[in-house]
XYZ file of C-alpha atoms in Angstrom:
742
model
C 12.920 2.901 -17.203
C 15.954 3.448 -15.324
C 14.647 1.064 -12.394
C 17.026 -1.502 -10.301
C 14.697 -4.750 -9.782
C 16.130 -7.657 -8.069
C 14.274 -10.466 -9.342
C 14.769 -12.520 -11.655
C 13.686 -15.908 -13.777
C 17.536 -18.413 -12.901
C 18.165 -20.730 -16.071
C 20.746 -22.723 -16.627
C 22.333 -21.503 -19.644
C 22.398 -17.778 -18.835
C 21.356 -18.065 -15.963
C 19.381 -14.882 -14.140
C 20.783 -12.379 -15.557
C 19.475 -13.098 -19.487
C 16.054 -11.970 -17.373
C 17.275 -8.088 -17.827
C 14.053 -6.746 -16.610
C 15.110 -7.491 -12.996
C 17.212 -5.094 -13.118
C 14.705 -2.088 -12.367
C 14.067 -1.868 -8.103
C 16.794 0.200 -6.549
C 17.777 3.246 -9.638
C 13.863 3.949 -9.390
C 14.732 4.879 -6.073
C 17.918 6.946 -6.145
C 15.363 8.952 -8.722
C 13.225 9.903 -6.654
C 14.910 10.084 -3.683
C 17.635 13.370 -6.474
C 13.622 14.104 -7.388
C 12.974 14.536 -3.328
C 16.630 16.218 -3.021
C 15.923 19.001 -5.142
C 12.524 19.623 -3.511
C 13.785 19.815 -0.561
C 16.806 22.553 -1.772
C 14.681 23.720 -3.840
C 13.911 24.577 -7.588
C 16.653 27.321 -7.083
C 19.105 29.122 -4.578
C 19.406 32.924 -3.499
C 21.021 34.484 -5.601
C 24.775 36.171 -3.644
C 23.633 39.572 -4.125
C 20.198 38.412 -2.054
C 22.625 37.014 0.866
C 24.831 40.015 1.360
C 21.627 42.119 1.257
C 20.117 39.817 4.252
C 23.033 40.135 5.937
C 23.197 44.247 5.673
C 19.944 44.138 7.264
C 20.509 41.658 10.025
C 23.475 43.692 10.441
C 21.428 47.160 10.336
C 18.396 45.285 13.427
C 19.832 44.007 16.288
C 17.353 44.270 18.153
C 16.308 40.641 19.588
C 12.546 39.784 17.223
C 10.626 38.238 15.975
C 10.945 39.953 12.329
C 15.266 39.249 12.528
C 14.163 34.813 13.256
C 12.032 35.636 9.869
C 15.724 37.928 8.447
C 17.576 34.499 9.964
C 14.541 32.285 8.451
C 14.828 33.801 5.037
C 19.117 33.950 4.902
C 19.453 30.217 5.777
C 17.950 29.319 2.525
C 21.287 30.923 0.509
C 23.174 28.943 2.436
C 21.934 25.297 2.291
C 21.808 22.777 0.847
C 25.565 23.708 -0.548
C 27.072 25.486 2.195
C 25.522 22.435 5.800
C 27.830 23.927 7.716
C 27.198 27.812 7.339
C 23.663 26.636 7.498
C 23.105 24.426 9.888
C 24.607 27.698 12.131
C 21.253 29.912 10.742
C 18.917 27.886 11.536
C 20.931 27.329 15.368
C 21.265 31.082 16.163
C 17.149 31.308 14.588
C 15.957 28.733 17.075
C 17.932 29.925 19.961
C 16.548 33.706 19.535
C 13.285 32.310 18.832
C 13.377 30.190 22.701
C 14.642 33.171 24.191
C 11.086 35.470 22.620
C 9.159 32.407 23.502
C 8.704 33.276 19.182
C 6.472 29.658 18.062
C 6.996 29.607 14.750
C 10.218 29.882 14.702
C 11.160 27.295 16.817
C 9.024 24.996 14.725
C 11.529 25.951 12.052
C 14.502 25.935 13.660
C 14.520 23.039 14.420
C 13.144 21.558 11.089
C 16.058 23.392 8.986
C 18.410 21.794 11.408
C 17.202 18.921 11.054
C 17.466 19.492 7.449
C 20.556 19.718 8.132
C 21.564 16.548 10.210
C 19.659 14.413 7.366
C 21.476 15.985 4.592
C 25.151 15.005 6.794
C 23.874 11.732 7.262
C 23.935 12.514 10.207
C 20.198 10.309 11.451
C 21.124 10.081 15.373
C 20.908 13.881 15.698
C 17.863 14.605 12.792
C 15.466 12.389 14.665
C 15.573 13.585 17.596
C 15.538 17.496 16.417
C 12.208 16.289 13.405
C 9.905 15.321 17.004
C 11.011 17.941 18.930
C 9.897 20.141 16.195
C 6.950 17.840 16.044
C 5.775 17.586 19.516
C 5.818 22.285 19.622
C 4.015 22.262 16.434
C 1.261 19.418 18.183
C 1.382 21.531 21.486
C 0.902 25.193 19.738
C -1.350 23.623 17.197
C 0.135 24.438 14.082
C -1.385 22.113 11.445
C 1.242 23.309 8.549
C 4.420 23.574 10.794
C 2.378 20.339 11.465
C 2.141 18.432 8.151
C 5.212 19.338 7.109
C 7.602 18.149 9.744
C 5.225 14.816 10.144
C 6.343 15.176 6.125
C 9.420 15.188 6.656
C 10.084 11.967 8.781
C 8.324 9.987 6.510
C 10.339 10.759 3.885
C 13.766 10.854 6.214
C 11.969 7.417 7.755
C 11.861 6.338 3.674
C 15.596 8.075 2.259
C 16.267 5.328 5.590
C 15.254 2.610 4.916
C 12.644 1.874 7.140
C 9.508 1.413 5.293
C 7.014 1.315 8.740
C 8.072 4.412 9.609
C 7.616 6.366 6.341
C 4.068 4.952 5.904
C 3.334 6.366 9.497
C 4.287 9.815 9.412
C 3.585 10.102 6.105
C -0.162 9.091 6.277
C -0.113 11.446 9.535
C 0.807 13.742 7.359
C -1.802 13.440 4.923
C -4.021 12.882 8.189
C -3.144 16.189 9.155
C -2.609 18.575 5.619
C -6.738 17.662 4.713
C -7.318 19.842 7.534
C -5.265 22.802 5.062
C -7.195 25.112 3.737
C -4.412 26.008 0.945
C -3.890 21.975 -0.185
C -0.574 22.309 -1.226
C 1.667 20.446 1.817
C -1.346 18.331 1.504
C -0.310 17.549 -2.254
C 2.945 16.767 -0.659
C 2.453 14.185 1.528
C -0.388 12.865 -1.175
C 3.239 11.976 -3.694
C 5.692 11.169 -0.610
C 3.304 8.362 0.408
C 2.111 7.802 -3.037
C 5.852 7.206 -3.394
C 6.307 4.673 -0.390
C 3.307 2.410 -2.037
C 5.189 2.455 -4.348
C 8.016 1.166 -3.632
C 5.432 -1.373 -1.511
C 4.705 -2.415 -3.977
C 1.447 -1.025 -3.747
C 0.615 -0.435 -6.650
C -3.233 0.908 -6.576
C -2.661 3.270 -3.618
C -0.039 4.912 -4.990
C -1.435 5.523 -8.387
C -5.116 6.988 -5.796
C -2.294 9.125 -4.157
C -0.977 10.085 -7.095
C -3.696 11.582 -8.973
C -5.623 13.152 -6.413
C -2.484 15.271 -5.916
C -1.792 15.572 -9.264
C -4.864 17.498 -9.640
C -3.951 19.827 -7.288
C -0.986 21.059 -8.905
C -3.057 20.692 -11.263
C -5.136 23.408 -10.297
C -2.533 25.354 -8.708
C -0.148 25.453 -11.159
C 2.746 23.780 -9.409
C 3.780 22.594 -12.982
C 6.826 21.381 -10.889
C 5.378 18.606 -8.455
C 3.041 17.697 -11.267
C 6.377 17.007 -13.234
C 7.427 14.777 -11.165
C 4.194 13.344 -10.502
C 4.015 12.434 -14.023
C 7.166 10.553 -14.053
C 6.396 8.502 -10.082
C 3.338 7.976 -12.173
C 5.572 6.716 -15.175
C 7.556 3.900 -12.908
C 4.063 3.092 -11.581
C 2.664 2.051 -15.887
C 6.352 0.011 -16.154
C 6.228 -2.365 -13.396
C 2.322 -2.497 -14.636
C 3.919 -3.995 -18.228
C 2.428 -0.716 -19.017
C 4.903 0.783 -21.321
C 2.878 2.632 -24.110
C 0.936 4.769 -21.304
C 4.972 4.413 -19.542
C 6.148 6.149 -22.002
C 3.687 9.152 -22.715
C 3.822 9.859 -19.148
C 7.393 10.134 -19.910
C 6.862 12.674 -22.194
C 4.307 14.595 -20.254
C 7.030 15.116 -17.675
C 9.020 16.575 -20.188
C 7.277 18.640 -22.814
C 5.108 21.010 -18.357
C 9.732 21.501 -17.652
C 10.294 22.488 -21.111
C 9.468 26.451 -19.666
C 10.798 25.340 -16.447
C 14.321 23.395 -17.670
C 14.541 21.537 -13.901
C 17.410 19.903 -14.566
C 17.004 16.635 -11.585
C 13.200 16.532 -13.961
C 15.159 16.421 -16.957
C 18.179 13.455 -15.530
C 14.987 11.067 -14.277
C 12.860 11.130 -17.228
C 15.568 10.926 -19.875
C 17.737 7.847 -17.575
C 14.029 6.509 -17.046
C 12.927 6.225 -20.872
C 17.123 5.507 -21.475
C 16.747 1.779 -19.274
C 12.722 1.286 -20.796
C 14.043 2.100 -24.522
C 17.338 -0.277 -23.251
C 14.897 -2.798 -21.600
C 11.968 -2.800 -24.618
C 13.800 -1.801 -27.626
C 17.447 -3.292 -27.093
C 18.391 -0.036 -27.904
C 21.489 -0.233 -25.124
C 24.092 2.195 -26.398
C 22.438 5.316 -26.909
C 21.257 4.939 -22.725
C 24.900 3.716 -22.669
C 26.002 7.388 -23.939
C 23.995 9.099 -21.338
C 24.671 7.545 -19.312
C 28.379 7.882 -19.249
C 27.831 11.799 -19.358
C 25.609 12.202 -15.584
C 28.414 10.021 -13.834
C 30.655 12.035 -15.081
C 28.657 14.871 -14.446
C 28.272 14.002 -11.245
C 30.777 13.663 -10.187
C 31.885 16.546 -10.864
C 30.120 18.034 -8.978
C 30.571 15.818 -6.084
C 26.814 15.083 -6.226
C 26.891 11.727 -4.394
C 22.897 10.686 -5.743
C 23.596 10.386 -8.553
C 26.496 9.405 -9.549
C 24.613 6.409 -7.152
C 21.921 5.512 -10.070
C 24.156 6.151 -12.552
C 26.642 3.694 -11.305
C 23.303 0.810 -10.392
C 21.930 2.164 -14.946
C 25.939 1.102 -16.358
C 25.898 -2.042 -14.297
C 22.544 -2.937 -15.383
C 23.675 -2.065 -18.761
C 26.796 -4.691 -18.731
C 24.701 -6.831 -17.390
C 21.681 -7.025 -20.462
C 25.160 -7.287 -22.199
C 26.908 -10.052 -20.471
C 29.429 -8.300 -19.346
C 28.946 -10.100 -15.930
C 32.860 -8.701 -15.016
C 32.175 -4.932 -15.463
C 29.182 -5.462 -13.929
C 29.976 -6.311 -11.259
C 32.737 -3.527 -11.305
C 30.318 -0.715 -11.107
C 27.425 -2.850 -8.537
C 30.842 -2.697 -6.645
C 31.695 1.081 -6.187
C 28.010 1.814 -6.789
C 27.700 -0.257 -3.331
C 30.836 1.600 -1.257
C 29.418 4.634 -1.723
C 29.112 6.863 1.813
C 25.675 6.831 1.347
C 24.779 2.740 1.388
C 25.432 2.673 5.268
C 22.131 5.269 5.444
C 19.814 3.142 2.738
C 17.972 0.658 3.823
C 16.228 -0.284 0.299
C 19.419 0.574 -1.705
C 21.713 -1.578 1.032
C 18.916 -4.462 0.009
C 18.512 -4.437 -2.866
C 22.039 -4.341 -4.586
C 23.139 -7.129 -1.402
C 20.759 -9.228 -3.788
C 21.921 -8.286 -6.706
C 25.633 -8.708 -6.053
C 24.148 -12.699 -4.641
C 23.081 -12.932 -7.978
C 26.856 -12.114 -9.758
C 28.414 -13.902 -7.964
C 25.303 -17.285 -8.482
C 26.364 -16.228 -12.672
C 30.617 -16.124 -11.793
C 29.391 -20.520 -9.522
C 30.402 -19.359 -6.305
C 28.565 -19.946 -4.008
C 29.907 -19.002 -1.007
C 29.923 -15.085 -0.905
C 26.011 -15.525 -3.311
C 24.849 -17.198 0.113
C 26.889 -14.417 1.960
C 25.373 -11.008 0.147
C 21.585 -12.930 -0.934
C 21.452 -14.077 2.595
C 22.411 -10.682 4.010
C 19.772 -8.945 1.394
C 17.055 -11.713 2.044
C 16.927 -10.736 5.862
C 17.042 -6.834 5.647
C 14.202 -7.224 2.637
C 11.812 -9.068 5.679
C 12.935 -7.168 7.863
C 11.866 -3.723 6.290
C 9.175 -5.619 4.360
C 10.717 -4.771 0.671
C 8.350 -8.094 -0.936
C 10.956 -7.653 -4.659
C 13.893 -7.501 -3.038
C 12.253 -10.509 -0.902
C 11.430 -11.703 -3.806
C 14.466 -11.252 -5.376
C 16.987 -13.236 -3.083
C 14.397 -16.392 -2.074
C 14.348 -16.398 -6.164
C 19.308 -17.132 -6.460
C 18.405 -18.410 -2.628
C 16.532 -21.486 -4.020
C 19.403 -22.160 -6.887
C 21.923 -21.737 -5.045
C 20.681 -25.028 -1.950
C 19.638 -26.277 -5.981
C 22.739 -25.662 -6.686
C 24.558 -27.815 -3.879
C 22.227 -30.382 -3.277
C 19.615 -29.108 -0.819
C 16.429 -29.811 -1.662
C 14.480 -29.074 0.548
C 15.680 -25.663 1.080
C 15.523 -25.036 -2.383
C 11.934 -26.297 -2.407
C 10.956 -24.319 0.494
C 12.684 -20.993 -1.042
C 10.883 -21.396 -4.367
C 7.732 -22.120 -3.111
C 7.975 -18.825 -0.455
C 9.253 -17.074 -3.828
C 5.726 -18.507 -6.383
C 4.367 -17.070 -3.139
C 5.527 -13.463 -4.071
C 5.022 -13.498 -7.014
C 1.806 -14.029 -7.456
C 1.342 -11.693 -4.877
C 2.518 -8.755 -6.746
C 2.256 -9.936 -10.274
C -1.472 -10.355 -10.176
C -3.763 -9.851 -12.677
C -6.226 -8.800 -10.567
C -4.109 -5.567 -9.226
C -3.698 -4.276 -12.688
C -6.884 -4.609 -13.317
C -7.138 -2.311 -9.839
C -5.533 0.362 -11.212
C -6.892 0.538 -14.343
C -10.149 0.758 -12.649
C -8.482 3.312 -9.563
C -8.046 5.297 -12.971
C -10.847 4.722 -15.451
C -12.712 5.870 -11.939
C -10.907 9.191 -11.585
C -10.829 9.928 -15.696
C -15.174 9.416 -14.800
C -15.071 12.038 -11.696
C -13.476 13.968 -13.910
C -16.722 13.850 -16.835
C -18.823 13.476 -14.716
C -17.495 16.972 -13.150
C -17.906 17.882 -17.411
C -20.987 17.135 -17.876
C -22.312 19.230 -14.979
C -21.088 21.785 -15.776
C -22.917 21.564 -19.482
C -25.863 20.833 -18.065
C -25.301 24.329 -17.290
C -24.329 25.966 -19.882
C -27.746 23.907 -21.370
C -30.135 25.312 -18.524
C -28.996 28.750 -18.986
C -29.375 27.674 -22.732
C -32.437 27.241 -22.647
C -33.634 29.872 -20.057
C -32.914 32.841 -22.781
C -34.546 31.008 -25.145
C -37.878 31.011 -23.183
C -37.224 34.680 -22.493
C -37.099 35.051 -26.046
C -40.049 33.248 -27.265
C -41.815 35.070 -24.536
C -41.031 39.123 -26.411
C -41.903 36.926 -29.643
C -46.132 35.128 -28.677
C -48.527 35.980 -27.970
C -49.707 35.657 -24.182
C -52.810 32.612 -25.177
C -50.146 31.446 -27.230
C -47.476 30.898 -24.565
C -49.816 30.243 -22.007
C -51.191 26.789 -24.157
C -47.307 26.249 -24.262
C -46.640 25.995 -21.311
C -49.625 23.573 -19.422
C -48.433 22.178 -22.992
C -45.317 21.701 -21.177
C -45.765 20.877 -17.715
C -47.811 17.463 -18.830
C -45.434 16.268 -21.276
C -42.677 16.973 -18.334
C -45.149 15.846 -15.766
C -45.406 12.428 -17.663
C -42.725 12.638 -18.312
C -40.554 13.039 -15.026
C -42.600 10.637 -13.483
C -41.560 8.193 -16.412
C -37.548 8.887 -16.166
C -38.309 8.649 -12.175
C -40.051 4.396 -12.446
C -36.880 3.920 -14.835
C -34.148 5.710 -12.402
C -35.665 3.914 -9.749
C -35.954 0.697 -11.659
C -31.646 1.144 -13.165
C -30.521 1.852 -9.465
C -32.200 -1.390 -7.951
C -30.913 -3.480 -11.001
C -27.586 -1.407 -10.691
C -27.321 -2.127 -6.685
C -28.187 -5.998 -7.554
C -25.497 -6.074 -10.431
C -22.619 -4.610 -7.185
C -23.532 -7.412 -5.618
C -23.657 -10.150 -7.933
C -19.880 -9.001 -9.042
C -18.962 -8.665 -5.144
C -19.879 -12.332 -4.832
C -18.646 -13.327 -7.993
C -15.218 -11.551 -6.757
C -14.869 -12.941 -3.637
C -15.701 -16.555 -5.772
C -12.822 -16.443 -7.508
C -10.456 -14.624 -4.972
C -10.917 -17.903 -3.263
C -10.515 -20.018 -5.666
C -7.463 -18.419 -7.354
C -5.669 -16.885 -3.539
C -6.579 -19.477 -0.207
C -7.358 -23.113 -2.847
C -4.001 -22.302 -5.272
C -1.606 -21.858 -1.963
C -2.842 -24.894 0.215
C -3.084 -27.555 -2.674
C 0.236 -26.037 -3.263
C 1.834 -26.543 -0.276
C -0.232 -29.980 -0.432
C 2.021 -30.474 -3.455
C 4.554 -29.313 -2.695
C 5.354 -31.510 -0.054
C 3.551 -34.975 -1.668
C 5.907 -34.994 -3.898
C 9.007 -34.022 -2.276
C 7.312 -37.295 -0.536
C 7.669 -39.175 -3.359
C 10.147 -37.831 -4.386
C 12.867 -38.658 -1.299
C 10.977 -41.385 0.126
C 14.329 -43.249 0.655
C 16.203 -40.458 1.473
C 13.879 -38.787 4.658
C 14.147 -40.346 8.651
C 11.396 -41.330 9.555
C 11.168 -38.677 11.855
C 10.907 -35.964 8.755
C 8.364 -38.027 6.978
C 6.691 -37.477 10.931
C 6.722 -34.831 10.468
C 5.815 -33.766 6.752
C 3.215 -35.745 7.334
C 1.800 -34.031 9.993
C 1.780 -30.975 7.879
C -0.513 -32.642 5.288
C -2.702 -33.889 7.644
C -3.364 -30.015 8.712
C -3.242 -28.781 5.122
C -6.044 -31.197 4.815
C -8.215 -30.238 7.516
C -6.891 -25.808 6.252
C -8.815 -27.341 3.074
C -11.563 -29.336 3.809
C -12.210 -26.627 6.333
C -12.378 -24.204 3.494
C -14.550 -25.720 1.111
C -17.093 -26.900 2.851
C -17.241 -23.030 4.088
C -17.303 -22.626 0.416
C -19.805 -24.953 -0.399
C -22.732 -23.957 2.588
C -21.491 -19.865 0.920
C -22.177 -21.239 -2.549
C -25.619 -22.599 -1.698
C -26.876 -19.949 0.704
C -26.015 -17.695 -1.888
C -28.005 -20.126 -4.600
C -31.320 -19.514 -1.283
C -31.019 -23.761 -1.851
C -29.724 -24.464 2.017
C -33.495 -25.700 3.440
C -34.180 -23.156 6.545
C -34.859 -25.590 9.036
C -35.895 -24.489 12.869
C -36.744 -26.705 16.163
C -36.316 -25.789 19.690
C -32.491 -27.681 21.122
C -31.029 -27.179 24.046
C -28.169 -25.076 23.669
C -24.817 -26.456 25.570
C -25.129 -30.274 24.535
C -25.873 -28.500 20.406
C -22.251 -26.465 20.955
C -20.443 -29.485 23.359
C -21.058 -31.438 19.993
C -19.984 -28.660 17.620
C -16.495 -28.238 19.340
C -15.514 -31.875 18.797
C -13.516 -30.436 14.898
C -11.618 -27.174 17.151
C -10.500 -29.074 19.565
C -8.003 -30.494 18.688
C -6.359 -26.810 17.214
C -7.072 -25.495 20.899
C -5.331 -28.614 22.135
C -2.582 -28.942 20.469
C -1.843 -24.961 21.382
C -2.917 -25.766 24.590
C -5.792 -23.546 24.315
C -8.146 -23.718 27.423
C -11.583 -24.009 26.412
C -14.870 -22.523 29.123
C -19.128 -22.660 29.279
C -20.841 -20.245 31.256
C -24.321 -20.892 29.806
C -27.223 -21.777 31.657
C -28.401 -25.747 31.941
C -31.644 -25.989 30.363
C -31.206 -23.240 28.257
C -33.335 -23.811 25.581
C -32.932 -21.620 21.451
C -35.224 -21.825 18.219
C -32.515 -21.372 15.458
C -31.421 -24.114 12.510
C -29.529 -27.204 14.849
C -26.811 -26.812 11.031
C -26.604 -23.191 10.601
C -26.686 -22.270 14.481
C -23.386 -25.234 14.369
C -21.589 -23.884 11.708
C -21.804 -20.347 12.758
C -20.282 -21.736 15.913
C -17.545 -23.615 14.700
C -16.467 -20.840 12.652
C -16.497 -17.798 15.475
C -14.608 -20.356 17.960
C -11.582 -21.551 15.414
C -11.227 -18.064 14.661
C -11.356 -17.320 18.814
C -8.375 -20.662 18.730
C -6.562 -18.826 16.013
C -6.025 -16.231 16.964
C -5.199 -16.735 20.325
C -2.314 -17.545 21.585
C -0.994 -20.309 23.546
C -2.044 -20.784 26.248
C -4.474 -18.755 25.503
C -7.791 -19.082 26.821
C -11.487 -18.702 25.005
C -14.689 -18.675 26.794
C -18.043 -19.941 25.183
C -21.685 -17.838 27.073
C -24.631 -17.902 26.832
C -27.851 -15.648 28.307
C -31.483 -15.056 27.598
C -31.999 -11.511 27.651
C -35.864 -10.277 27.598
C -38.524 -10.943 24.992
C -36.830 -14.163 24.846
C -34.032 -14.034 22.043
C -30.479 -15.811 23.727
C -27.452 -13.731 24.060
C -24.536 -15.750 22.056
C -20.622 -14.677 23.279
C -17.301 -16.143 22.428
C -14.214 -14.059 24.203
C -10.459 -15.074 23.981
C -7.516 -14.258 24.776
C -6.061 -13.287 21.916
C -4.160 -10.529 20.072
C -7.219 -8.872 19.277
C -8.127 -5.990 15.965
C -7.967 -2.886 14.903
C -10.611 -0.521 14.760
C -9.793 -0.142 10.772
C -9.916 -4.888 10.795
C -13.096 -4.188 12.541
C -15.554 -2.724 10.175
C -14.501 -4.510 6.955
C -15.024 -8.424 8.947
C -18.036 -8.466 7.329
C -18.162 -7.226 3.562
C -17.735 -9.417 1.059
C -15.464 -6.671 -1.229
C -13.223 -6.406 1.059
C -10.264 -9.332 1.154
C -9.473 -10.509 4.639
C -6.051 -12.312 4.962
C -4.821 -12.461 8.142
C -3.093 -14.935 9.313
C -3.176 -16.460 12.556
C -1.005 -16.505 15.186
C 0.954 -20.711 14.550
C 0.394 -18.853 10.439
C -2.837 -20.115 10.291
C -4.155 -19.821 7.048
C -7.173 -17.415 6.845
C -9.791 -16.451 4.468
C -12.902 -13.983 5.974
C -15.852 -15.850 4.327
C -16.220 -17.607 7.588
C -17.627 -14.658 9.575
C -19.235 -13.523 6.387
C -21.397 -16.470 6.604
C -22.021 -16.279 10.014
C -23.291 -12.865 9.068
C -25.779 -14.789 7.191
C -27.312 -17.567 9.242
C -27.498 -15.154 12.028
C -29.443 -12.521 9.578
C -31.425 -15.545 8.010
C -32.552 -16.052 11.725
C -34.006 -12.352 12.166
C -30.630 -11.701 14.113
C -27.302 -9.469 15.154
C -24.324 -10.563 15.395
C -21.050 -7.783 16.191
C -17.645 -7.995 17.808
C -16.022 -5.937 20.618
C -12.658 -5.913 20.019
C -9.119 -4.263 21.093
C -5.840 -4.480 20.085
C -3.823 -6.473 22.088
C -6.649 -7.511 24.749
C -8.485 -10.003 22.936
C -12.102 -9.988 20.817
C -15.544 -11.174 22.050
C -17.940 -11.584 19.062
C -22.059 -11.992 20.358
C -24.812 -12.760 17.939
C -28.538 -13.330 19.519
C -31.420 -16.073 18.181
C -34.627 -16.704 19.479
C -34.965 -18.302 22.626
C -36.903 -22.396 22.379
C -40.797 -21.055 22.949
C -41.994 -21.616 26.589
C -46.305 -21.892 26.873
C -45.608 -20.744 30.462
C -43.297 -17.473 29.719
C-alpha cells in the first residue's frame, strides 16, 4: 500500500531505513485526502452547456424567491472546484438572497458552500467560522439532514488540518445525528469518515466496525463509488495488520467495483497502494517507480497538488528501499515544501520525523534532532501515536550517539510501550473478531431467510397431503405429529436452556481469563520494564551518577515496587475470589478504628500530594462484616480517590446508619471526576480501564471489580456519583452490627 509510516528500527550498519515498512503512513493519509476531495467535488462536473442553460434561466427569472436560490446552488456546481472564485461568489449570492427572504435551506447551503470554498483555498480562518454559522442555523431549524452534513464536513476539514481530537468529536456528532435520518446515505458517509479518523489514530477495531457498517449501507443502496472507497480503506487496515493477502483482495475488489464507473481517483489510489505493497512485500520496486513517475508528471501537468504530494512521498520511499538516501532526501524535501503542508498537521508531523531519520543516516545529528523533535512535539500535541512512536525510536538513537544514555533509555522505553500498544496481538484478534461477528450476523440473516423458505415449502406439502390422504389418515397423522412435536419441543427447549446456561458460564470464564491475561501482559509487564530499566541504569552507571540522581532513582524504584505490590495483592485476592477460596468470616467491629488502621498505607501517597483526608464517622458505629474484605474495599476506593485527586485536594470518608440496620459508607474526593461513559464501565470485567492518575499513577481497573465482589459477598451494593471536573463519591452498604436492644 502506498503509505508512509514514520517508524522503524535503527541498526548499526544501514540504520532504520533498511526496515522500509516504517514509511507507510503519510501516503495513505494523502490518498484518503485525495479521495475526500474527489467526494467533495463530486464524481462528475456539469457540462458547459448545463452552465449556459442555468445562466439563461437566472437571467429570465429575476424574481427573488426560493426557486432562484435553488438555481444559484445548482449553478455553483458548474464551477466547483475548478473555478473557486466564481463558486464562492455564487454561494455568497445564494446566501444573501436566502437571508433576505428568510429561506432557511438556502442560508445553510450557501454558508456550507462558502465554507467549502474557503477550505479549498486553504483559508481555515474563514472556513471554520463559516461552517459553524451553517451548523448553528441547521440546529436552530432542527434540520437534521443539513446538521449531519455540516458536522461531517467540519470533521473532515479538521482531519485534513490534522486536528485529530476535533475531527473525531464532530464526526461522532455527525454519526449520532445521521442515525435519526430515514435516508442512511449521509449516515454511511459519516461512519466512513469516522472510520478513517480511527484508522489514522491506530484504532483498527473502531475503524473496522465503522467501515463494515457503512459498507452494508453502500451495498444496499448501490452506492458503488463509496463502496470502492470503503474497500480501499479495508485494504489499508489489513495492510497495517500484516495481512497482505486480505489487503490485496480488498484493493482488487475496489478495482472491480470501479471498472464500469471509471473514476480515475479510485484507480489511482488503488494502483498506488498495490504498487507500493508489492514493492515492500514482493520487492518489485521498478514497476512502482514507473507508475509513480507517471503519476507525478500527470499531477504537475494538471496542477493537482494533492496527487503530486502523494507521488513525491512514494518516490521517496522507493529511493529509500534502494538505499539512495540522497534522492530520498530530495523527494521528501520537495514534499515538505508543498503549499499544502502548513495546513496538514498529520502529514507535516510524519515528514518532520522522517526527514530527521534521513539526516540521522547522513550523520547530521543537529538537523536530525531538530526535525525529529519538531515532529515529536506535533505528534504528541495532536495524538498521532504512530508518529510519536517513530520519533521516540529516532530520538533514542540520536541521544545514544551523543552519549546521553539516560535520555536514550527514556525514549526507548516510550517507544517500546507504544510498539506494544499498536502492534499487540490483542488488537489483531479483536479486529478479526469484529469481522467474524459481522459475517456471523450476515449468516444469521441468511439462515432466517432459509428457515422462512423451508416453512413455506413445508406448509405447501401439508396442503397437498390434505387432498391425497383420507380424513382418518390425516387425523391420525396430525395426532402423531402433535405428540412427537410436543415431546421433541420439550427436549429441545431443555437443551437450549442448558446450552444458554453453558454459554453464559463460558462467556464469564472468557472474561475472567481475558482480564487475567490483560493484567499479566500489560499492567505487570509495564511497571516491571520501568523497574528493570532503572535498576539496570543504577547497576551499570552507579559511578557516574550524582547522589541526587541515585536518590531520585531509588525513590522511583520504591514507588514502582509499591505499585507492583498493590497490583499483585489485588490480583491474588481477585484470583482467590474467583476460585471461591477466600473464607467469608463476618463479625461485629467498630468502624472508625478499623478504617484508621486500613488508611495507613494510603497516607504516604496522600501526604506526598498534600491531600487532606477527613472522617465523618459516628463514634461507636459498628458493622457486621469480614474485616479483611472490608479493609481491602476501603483501601482500594481511597487509593483511587487519592490517585485521581490533584495536589492540595481533599478526600472525605463518611458513614451513617440507615433504616433497617444497614450502614452506608462513602468516599468523596475533589478530584478530576468521570464522564457518564467511564462511570458506566467502572465495574465491568469486559472493559479494560487504564486511566492514569493526576501524577501519572498506573491503574488496572481490577481494584473496583474486587470491591464489587466483596460488597456483594456481604449482600450489599456499590455505586458511584461523579461529574467531570467536580470529583467523585463512591458509596457501598453493609449490615450494621446486631444489637439485642434495638
